[in-house]
Tab-separated table of C-alpha atoms in Angstrom:
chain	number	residue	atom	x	y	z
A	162	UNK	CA	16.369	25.968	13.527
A	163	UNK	CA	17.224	25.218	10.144
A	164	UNK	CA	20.635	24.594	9.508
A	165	UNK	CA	22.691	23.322	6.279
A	166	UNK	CA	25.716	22.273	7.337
A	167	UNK	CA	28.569	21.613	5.200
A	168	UNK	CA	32.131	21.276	6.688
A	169	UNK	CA	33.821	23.945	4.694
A	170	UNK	CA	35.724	22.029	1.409
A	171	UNK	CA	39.265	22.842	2.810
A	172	UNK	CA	41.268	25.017	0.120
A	173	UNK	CA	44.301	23.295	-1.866
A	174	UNK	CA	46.865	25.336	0.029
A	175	UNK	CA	45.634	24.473	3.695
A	176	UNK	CA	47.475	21.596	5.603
A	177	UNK	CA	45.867	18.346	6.037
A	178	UNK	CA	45.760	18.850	9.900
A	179	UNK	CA	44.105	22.034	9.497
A	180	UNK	CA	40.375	22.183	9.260
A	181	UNK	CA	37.596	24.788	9.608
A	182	UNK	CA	33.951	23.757	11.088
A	183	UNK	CA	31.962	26.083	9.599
A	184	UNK	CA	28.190	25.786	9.678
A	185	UNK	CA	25.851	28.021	7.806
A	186	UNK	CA	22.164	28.789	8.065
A	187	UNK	CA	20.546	28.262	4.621
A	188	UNK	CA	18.762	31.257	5.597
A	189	UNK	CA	19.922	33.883	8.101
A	190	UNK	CA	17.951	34.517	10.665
A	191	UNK	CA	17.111	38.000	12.429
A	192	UNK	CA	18.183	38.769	15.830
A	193	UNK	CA	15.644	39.454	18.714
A	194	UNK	CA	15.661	42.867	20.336
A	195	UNK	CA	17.565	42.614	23.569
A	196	UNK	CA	19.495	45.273	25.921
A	197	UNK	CA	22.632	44.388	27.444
A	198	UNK	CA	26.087	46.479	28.297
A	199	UNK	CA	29.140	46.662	26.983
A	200	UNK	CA	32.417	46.452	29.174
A	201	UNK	CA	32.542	50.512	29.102
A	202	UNK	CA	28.917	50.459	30.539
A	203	UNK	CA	27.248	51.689	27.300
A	204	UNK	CA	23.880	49.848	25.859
A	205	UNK	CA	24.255	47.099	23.766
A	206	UNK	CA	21.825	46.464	21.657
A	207	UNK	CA	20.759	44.392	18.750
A	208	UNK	CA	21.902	48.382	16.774
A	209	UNK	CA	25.277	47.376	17.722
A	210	UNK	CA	25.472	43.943	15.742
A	211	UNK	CA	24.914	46.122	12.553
A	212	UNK	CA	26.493	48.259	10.009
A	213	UNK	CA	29.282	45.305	9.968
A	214	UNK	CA	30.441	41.796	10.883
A	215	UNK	CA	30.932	40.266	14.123
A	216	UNK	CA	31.259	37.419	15.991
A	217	UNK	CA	29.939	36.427	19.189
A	218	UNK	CA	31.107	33.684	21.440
A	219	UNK	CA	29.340	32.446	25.094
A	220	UNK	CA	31.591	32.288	28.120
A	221	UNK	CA	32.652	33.385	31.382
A	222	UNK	CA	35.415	34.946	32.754
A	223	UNK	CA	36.086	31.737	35.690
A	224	UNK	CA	36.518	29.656	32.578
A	225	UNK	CA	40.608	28.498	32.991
A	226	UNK	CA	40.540	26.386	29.488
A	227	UNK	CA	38.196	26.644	26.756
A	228	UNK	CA	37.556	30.567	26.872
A	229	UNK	CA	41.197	31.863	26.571
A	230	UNK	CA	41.961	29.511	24.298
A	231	UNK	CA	38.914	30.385	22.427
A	232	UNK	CA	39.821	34.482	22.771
A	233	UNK	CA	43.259	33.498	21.706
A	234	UNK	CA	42.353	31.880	18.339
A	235	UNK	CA	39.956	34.592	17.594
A	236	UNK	CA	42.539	37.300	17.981
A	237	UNK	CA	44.636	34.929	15.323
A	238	UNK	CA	41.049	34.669	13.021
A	239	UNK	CA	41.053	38.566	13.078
A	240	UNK	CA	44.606	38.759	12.548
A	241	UNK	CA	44.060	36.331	9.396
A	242	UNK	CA	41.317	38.409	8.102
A	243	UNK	CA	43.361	41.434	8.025
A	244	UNK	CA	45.072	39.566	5.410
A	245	UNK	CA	41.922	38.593	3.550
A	246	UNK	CA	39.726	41.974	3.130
A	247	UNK	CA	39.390	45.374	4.112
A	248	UNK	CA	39.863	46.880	7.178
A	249	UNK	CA	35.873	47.667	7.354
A	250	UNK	CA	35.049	43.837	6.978
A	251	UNK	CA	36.986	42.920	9.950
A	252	UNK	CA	34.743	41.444	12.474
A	253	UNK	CA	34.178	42.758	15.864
A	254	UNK	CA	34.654	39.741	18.224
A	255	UNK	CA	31.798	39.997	21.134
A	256	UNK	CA	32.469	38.112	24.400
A	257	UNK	CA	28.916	37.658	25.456
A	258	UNK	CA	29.764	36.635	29.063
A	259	UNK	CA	26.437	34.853	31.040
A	260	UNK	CA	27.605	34.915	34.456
A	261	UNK	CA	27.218	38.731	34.919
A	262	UNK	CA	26.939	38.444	38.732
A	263	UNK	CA	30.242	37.408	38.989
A	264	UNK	CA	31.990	39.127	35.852
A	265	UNK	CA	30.448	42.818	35.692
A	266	UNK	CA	33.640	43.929	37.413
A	267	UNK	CA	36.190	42.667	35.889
A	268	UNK	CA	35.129	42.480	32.382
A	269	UNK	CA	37.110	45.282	30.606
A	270	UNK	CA	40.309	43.955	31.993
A	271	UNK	CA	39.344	40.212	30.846
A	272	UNK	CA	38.303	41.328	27.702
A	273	UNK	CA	40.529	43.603	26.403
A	274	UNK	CA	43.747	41.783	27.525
A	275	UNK	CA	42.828	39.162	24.161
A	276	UNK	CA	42.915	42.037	22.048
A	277	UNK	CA	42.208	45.793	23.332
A	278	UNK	CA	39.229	45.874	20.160
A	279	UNK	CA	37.030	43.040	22.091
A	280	UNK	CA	34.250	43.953	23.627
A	281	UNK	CA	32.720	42.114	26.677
A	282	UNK	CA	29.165	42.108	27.149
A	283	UNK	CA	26.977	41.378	29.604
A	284	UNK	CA	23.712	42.329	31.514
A	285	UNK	CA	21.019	41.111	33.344
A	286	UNK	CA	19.575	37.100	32.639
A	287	UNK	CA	16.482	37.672	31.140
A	288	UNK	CA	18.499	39.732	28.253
A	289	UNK	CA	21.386	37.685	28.007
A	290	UNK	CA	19.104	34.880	27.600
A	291	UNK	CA	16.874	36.587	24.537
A	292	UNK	CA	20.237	36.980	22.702
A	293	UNK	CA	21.361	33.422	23.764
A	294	UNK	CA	18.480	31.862	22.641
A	295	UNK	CA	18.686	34.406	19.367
A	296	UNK	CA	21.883	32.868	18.612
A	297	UNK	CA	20.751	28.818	18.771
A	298	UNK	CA	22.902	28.743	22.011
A	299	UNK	CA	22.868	27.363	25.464
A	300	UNK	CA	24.234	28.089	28.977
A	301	UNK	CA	23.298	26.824	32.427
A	302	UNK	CA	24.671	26.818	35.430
A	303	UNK	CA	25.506	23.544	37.522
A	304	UNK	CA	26.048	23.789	41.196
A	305	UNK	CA	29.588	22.452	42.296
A	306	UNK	CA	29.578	22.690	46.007
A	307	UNK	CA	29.487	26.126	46.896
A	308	UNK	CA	30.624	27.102	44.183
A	309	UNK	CA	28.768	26.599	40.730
A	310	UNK	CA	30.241	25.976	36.747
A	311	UNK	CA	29.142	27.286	33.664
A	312	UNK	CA	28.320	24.905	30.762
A	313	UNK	CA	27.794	26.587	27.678
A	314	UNK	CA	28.027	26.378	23.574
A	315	UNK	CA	31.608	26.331	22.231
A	316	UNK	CA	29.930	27.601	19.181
A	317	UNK	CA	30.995	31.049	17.642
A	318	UNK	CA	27.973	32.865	15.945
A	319	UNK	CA	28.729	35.182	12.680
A	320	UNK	CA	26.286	38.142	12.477
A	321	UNK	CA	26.474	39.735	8.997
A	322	UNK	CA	26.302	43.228	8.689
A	323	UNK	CA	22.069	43.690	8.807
A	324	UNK	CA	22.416	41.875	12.044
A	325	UNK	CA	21.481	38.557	10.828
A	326	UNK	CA	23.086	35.664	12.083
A	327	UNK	CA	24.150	33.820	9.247
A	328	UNK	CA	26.773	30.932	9.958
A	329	UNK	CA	28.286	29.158	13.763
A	330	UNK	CA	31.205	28.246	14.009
A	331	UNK	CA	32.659	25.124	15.697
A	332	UNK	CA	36.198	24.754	17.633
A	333	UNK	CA	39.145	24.327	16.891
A	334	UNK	CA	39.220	27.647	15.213
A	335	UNK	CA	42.012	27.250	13.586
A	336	UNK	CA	42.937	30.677	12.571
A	337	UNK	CA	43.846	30.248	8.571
A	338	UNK	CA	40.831	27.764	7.509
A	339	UNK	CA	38.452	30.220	9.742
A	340	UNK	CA	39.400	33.085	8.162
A	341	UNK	CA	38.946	31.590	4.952
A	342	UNK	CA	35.634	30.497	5.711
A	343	UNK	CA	34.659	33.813	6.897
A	344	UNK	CA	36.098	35.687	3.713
A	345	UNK	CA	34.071	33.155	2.002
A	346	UNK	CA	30.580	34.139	3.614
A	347	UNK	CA	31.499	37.743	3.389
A	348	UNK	CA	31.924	37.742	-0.791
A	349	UNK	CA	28.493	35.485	-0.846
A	350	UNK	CA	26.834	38.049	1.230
A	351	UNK	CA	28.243	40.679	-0.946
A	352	UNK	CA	26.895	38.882	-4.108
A	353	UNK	CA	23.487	38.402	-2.611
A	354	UNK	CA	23.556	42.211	-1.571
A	355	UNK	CA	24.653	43.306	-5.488
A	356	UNK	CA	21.425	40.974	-6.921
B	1080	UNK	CA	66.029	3.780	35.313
B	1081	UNK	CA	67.615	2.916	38.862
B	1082	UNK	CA	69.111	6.807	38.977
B	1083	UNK	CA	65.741	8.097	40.480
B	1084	UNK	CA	65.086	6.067	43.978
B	1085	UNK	CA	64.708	8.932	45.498
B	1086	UNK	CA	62.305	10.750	43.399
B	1087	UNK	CA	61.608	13.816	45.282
B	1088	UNK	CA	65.087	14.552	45.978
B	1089	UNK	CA	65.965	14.310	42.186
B	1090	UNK	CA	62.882	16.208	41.087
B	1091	UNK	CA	64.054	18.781	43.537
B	1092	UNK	CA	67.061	18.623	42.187
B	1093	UNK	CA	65.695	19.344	38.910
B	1094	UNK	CA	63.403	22.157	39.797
B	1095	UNK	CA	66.448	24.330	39.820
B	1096	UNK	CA	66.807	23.575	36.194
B	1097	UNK	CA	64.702	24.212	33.583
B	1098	UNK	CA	62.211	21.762	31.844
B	1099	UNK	CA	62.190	18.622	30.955
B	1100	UNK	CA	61.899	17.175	34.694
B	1101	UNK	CA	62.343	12.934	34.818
B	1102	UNK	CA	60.937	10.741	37.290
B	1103	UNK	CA	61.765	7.231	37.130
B	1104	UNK	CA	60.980	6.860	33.390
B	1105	UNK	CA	58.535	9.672	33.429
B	1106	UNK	CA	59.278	12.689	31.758
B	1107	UNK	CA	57.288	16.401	31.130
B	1108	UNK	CA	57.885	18.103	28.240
B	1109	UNK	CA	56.713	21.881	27.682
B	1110	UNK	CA	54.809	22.774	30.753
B	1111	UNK	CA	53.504	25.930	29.849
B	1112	UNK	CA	50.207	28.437	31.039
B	1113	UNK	CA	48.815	30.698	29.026
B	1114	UNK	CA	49.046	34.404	30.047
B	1115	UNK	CA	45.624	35.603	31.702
B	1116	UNK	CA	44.116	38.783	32.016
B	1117	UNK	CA	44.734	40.643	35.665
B	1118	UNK	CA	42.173	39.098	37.792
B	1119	UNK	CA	41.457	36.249	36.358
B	1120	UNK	CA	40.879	34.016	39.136
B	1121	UNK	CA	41.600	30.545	37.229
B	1122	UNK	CA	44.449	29.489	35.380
B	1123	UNK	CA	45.379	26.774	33.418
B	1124	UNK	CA	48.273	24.804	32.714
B	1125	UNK	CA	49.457	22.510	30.031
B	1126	UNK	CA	52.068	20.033	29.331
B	1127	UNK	CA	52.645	16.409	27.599
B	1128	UNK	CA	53.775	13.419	29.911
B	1129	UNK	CA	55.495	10.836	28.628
B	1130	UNK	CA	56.146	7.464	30.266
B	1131	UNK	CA	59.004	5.826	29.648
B	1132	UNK	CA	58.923	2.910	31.637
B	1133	UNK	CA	57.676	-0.781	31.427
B	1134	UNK	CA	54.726	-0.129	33.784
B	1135	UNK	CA	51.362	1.928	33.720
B	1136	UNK	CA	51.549	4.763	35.729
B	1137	UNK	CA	48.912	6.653	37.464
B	1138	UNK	CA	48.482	10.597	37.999
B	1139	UNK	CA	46.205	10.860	40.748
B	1140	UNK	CA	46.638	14.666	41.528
B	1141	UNK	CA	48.327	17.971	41.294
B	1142	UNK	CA	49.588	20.687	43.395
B	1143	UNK	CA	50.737	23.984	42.422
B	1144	UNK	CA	52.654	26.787	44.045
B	1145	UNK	CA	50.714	30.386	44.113
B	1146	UNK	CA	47.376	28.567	44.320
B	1147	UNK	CA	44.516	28.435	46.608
B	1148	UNK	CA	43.971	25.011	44.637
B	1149	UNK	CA	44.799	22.657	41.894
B	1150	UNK	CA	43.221	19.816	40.381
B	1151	UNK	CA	42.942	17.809	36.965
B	1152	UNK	CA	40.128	18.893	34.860
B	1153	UNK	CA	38.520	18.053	31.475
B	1154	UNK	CA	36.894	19.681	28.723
B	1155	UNK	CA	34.838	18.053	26.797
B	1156	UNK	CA	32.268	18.816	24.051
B	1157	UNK	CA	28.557	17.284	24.254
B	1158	UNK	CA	26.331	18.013	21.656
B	1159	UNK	CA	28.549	21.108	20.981
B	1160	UNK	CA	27.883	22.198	24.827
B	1161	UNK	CA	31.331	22.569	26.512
B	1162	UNK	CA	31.522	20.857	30.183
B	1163	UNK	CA	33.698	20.296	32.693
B	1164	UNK	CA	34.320	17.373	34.436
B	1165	UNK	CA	36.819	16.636	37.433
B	1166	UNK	CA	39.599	13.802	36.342
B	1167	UNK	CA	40.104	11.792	39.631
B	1168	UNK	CA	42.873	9.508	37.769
B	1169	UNK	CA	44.422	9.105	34.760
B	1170	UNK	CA	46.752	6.152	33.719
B	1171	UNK	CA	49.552	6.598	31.602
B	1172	UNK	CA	50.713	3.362	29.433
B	1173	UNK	CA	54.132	1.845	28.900
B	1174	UNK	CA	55.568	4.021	26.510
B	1175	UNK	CA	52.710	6.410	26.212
B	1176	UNK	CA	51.927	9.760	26.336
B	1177	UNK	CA	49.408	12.121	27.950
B	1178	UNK	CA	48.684	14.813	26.432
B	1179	UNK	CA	47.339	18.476	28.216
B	1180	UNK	CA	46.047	20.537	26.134
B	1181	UNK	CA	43.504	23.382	25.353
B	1182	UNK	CA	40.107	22.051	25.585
B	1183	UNK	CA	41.172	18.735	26.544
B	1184	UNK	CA	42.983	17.842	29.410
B	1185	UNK	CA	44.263	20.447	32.219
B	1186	UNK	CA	45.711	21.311	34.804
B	1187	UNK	CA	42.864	23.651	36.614
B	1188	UNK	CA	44.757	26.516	38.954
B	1189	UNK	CA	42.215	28.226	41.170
B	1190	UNK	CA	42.884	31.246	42.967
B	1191	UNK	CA	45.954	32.666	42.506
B	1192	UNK	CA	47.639	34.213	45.020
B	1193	UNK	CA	50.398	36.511	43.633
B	1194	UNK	CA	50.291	38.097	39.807
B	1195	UNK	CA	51.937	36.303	37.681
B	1196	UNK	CA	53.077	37.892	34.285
B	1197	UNK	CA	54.333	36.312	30.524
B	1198	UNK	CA	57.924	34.676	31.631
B	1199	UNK	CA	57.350	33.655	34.992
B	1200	UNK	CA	57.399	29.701	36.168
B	1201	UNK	CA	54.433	28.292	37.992
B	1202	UNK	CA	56.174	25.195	40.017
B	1203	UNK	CA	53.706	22.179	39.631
B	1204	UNK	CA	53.893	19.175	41.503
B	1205	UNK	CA	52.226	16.269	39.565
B	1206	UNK	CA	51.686	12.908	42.093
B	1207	UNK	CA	51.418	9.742	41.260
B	1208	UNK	CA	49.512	6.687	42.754
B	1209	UNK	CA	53.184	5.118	43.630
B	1210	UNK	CA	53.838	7.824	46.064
B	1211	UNK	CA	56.078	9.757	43.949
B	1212	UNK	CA	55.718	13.252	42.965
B	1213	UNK	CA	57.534	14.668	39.536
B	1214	UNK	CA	57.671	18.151	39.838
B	1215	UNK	CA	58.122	20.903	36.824
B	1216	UNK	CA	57.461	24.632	35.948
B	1217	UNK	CA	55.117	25.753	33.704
B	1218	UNK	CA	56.358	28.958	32.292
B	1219	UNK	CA	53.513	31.624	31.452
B	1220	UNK	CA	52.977	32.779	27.729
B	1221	UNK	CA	50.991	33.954	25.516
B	1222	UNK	CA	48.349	31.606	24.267
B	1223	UNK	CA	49.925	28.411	21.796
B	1224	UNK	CA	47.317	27.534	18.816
B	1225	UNK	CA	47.592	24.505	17.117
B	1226	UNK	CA	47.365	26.293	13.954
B	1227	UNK	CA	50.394	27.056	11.810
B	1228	UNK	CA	50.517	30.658	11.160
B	1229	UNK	CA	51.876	30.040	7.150
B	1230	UNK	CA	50.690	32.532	5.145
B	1231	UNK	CA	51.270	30.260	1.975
B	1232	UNK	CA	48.863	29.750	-0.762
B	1233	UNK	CA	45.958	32.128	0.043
B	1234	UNK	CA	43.517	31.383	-2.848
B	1235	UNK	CA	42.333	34.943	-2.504
């Protein structure tokens, strides 16, 4: 996959601990056609990564650290954004969980306790794993006893509104620089579109 | 320090009180675990441990009350792949700090066995290769970010 990345030139105002990774494709790439469920039990398809932004991050709902946290900061992204542009250009945040067998159930509650607006999505492997591998990302699961863990990308993918995914993310997420660099990509794409 | 001989007694004693808890030099500063969603069935908890003393000091283990099971865990980031990985010991130098944090070091609670909402205190034992245990609460909020949330100088 081709990828130009350039760590996003931090803005005057932003504090020197603060930083954004932002990664962006020099050309953004389609999504395959895939059909998953949302945490209501509707489809999901590639129809509903269109007609505006979102963002979709990997995970799994037995994950105690990195997927709060992550869920948390992108709750303070969207809240940043709300500062930045209109209402319509907020973008959707997608949990995209990959351990369905263990988080059909409870996925509403896990979801919408980070902010009632997310939507959890899941479905069966073969279709989780066209839209994982759609995305440039990676899961797999590694046996621990009887149990098993979940390894998977940290990354946040940025589908613009034709359903192209067009930049990833990389933690921290801190919520300020991230929202800048999403504003960013959003008056770009807007540009492009008015050529 | 020669007031903390009897470690567990004094930790006891200080589990009645609010954070910071001491142990012979060692001292925990803002245990804390984020809020979860109802049903989660892990939890995590944070704090920063600071060792005051002239010797290295080893946390070898956890226990938590309201757990099936507790244990020290790391995230880490390979190749932008998050893991993790079991901590079987950490050391703590003269005068150092450790540092728990989101998507570093934690405290992994499995199982919980009552719900738990924002406010309440998760008592945490942490143990130490010595034999001593320093035990704190983490208090459940809603999830800390690193971030400031400054809304000064948007270029936009």
């Amino acid at each position: 996959m081709k990828i130009l990345v350039f760590v996003a030139a931090l803005l005057m105002a932003a504090p020197a601990a603060a930083q954004v990774n932002g990664v962006q494709l020099d050309a953004p790439e389609a999504l395959p056609e895939f059909a998953l469920t949302d945490h209501f039990g509707r489809d999901f398809s590639k129809q509903n990564l269109q007609g505006g932004w979102s963002m979709v991050m990997l995970g799994f709902t037995y994950c105690p650290d990195v997927c709060p946290f992550t869920l948390g900061n992108l709750e303070h992204v969207v809240a940043e954004m709300s500062l930045r542009v209109r209402p319509q250009n907020l973008p959707k945040v997608i949990f995209l969980s990959v351990d369905p067998d263990r988080d059909r159930e409870g996925l509403k509650d896990y979801t919408s306790y980070f902010h009632p607006d997310f939507i959890g999505v899941t479905g069966d492997k073969p279709e989780i794993d066209t839209l994982v591998e759609g995305l440039d990302a990676f899961y797999r699961f590694v046996p621990k006893g009887e149990d098993y863990e979940v390894q998977h990308s940290a990354s946040v993918s940025v589908i613009d509104p034709d359903g192209m995914l067009r930049a990833k993310l990389q933690p921290p997420f801190d919520p300020g620089p991230t929202a800048e660099f999403l504003s960013r990509i959003q008056i770009e794409y807007r540009k492009e579109a008015a050529k | 320090m020669k007031i903390a001989r009897n470690a567990l007694t004094f930790s006891a004693l200080l589990a009645l009180a609010p954070p910071p808890a001491f142990a012979d030099g060692l001292m925990v500063q803002d245990p804390w675990s984020p809020a979860a969603p109802p049903g989660a069935k892990v939890h995590a908890a944070y704090l920063v441990l600071q060792n005051h003393g002239d010797e290295t000091r080893t946390l070898i283990g956890v226990q938590a009350e309201g757990y099936r099971a507790a244990s020290l865990h790391e995230s880490r980031m390979t190749d932008g792949v998050m893991t993790m990985v079991a901590v079987e010991q950490i050391e703590v130098a003269p005068h150092g700090a450790l540092e728990l944090r989101p998507g570093g070091l934690h405290i992994m609670l499995m199982g919980p066995t009552e719900a738990r909402s924002e406010g309440d205190a998760v008592p945490i034992a942490l143990e130490f290769a010595n034999g001593e245990a320093l035990k704190t609460q983490a208090i459940v909020q809603r999830n800390k970010t690193h971030a400031s949330h400054g809304h000064a100088g948007h270029a936009m």
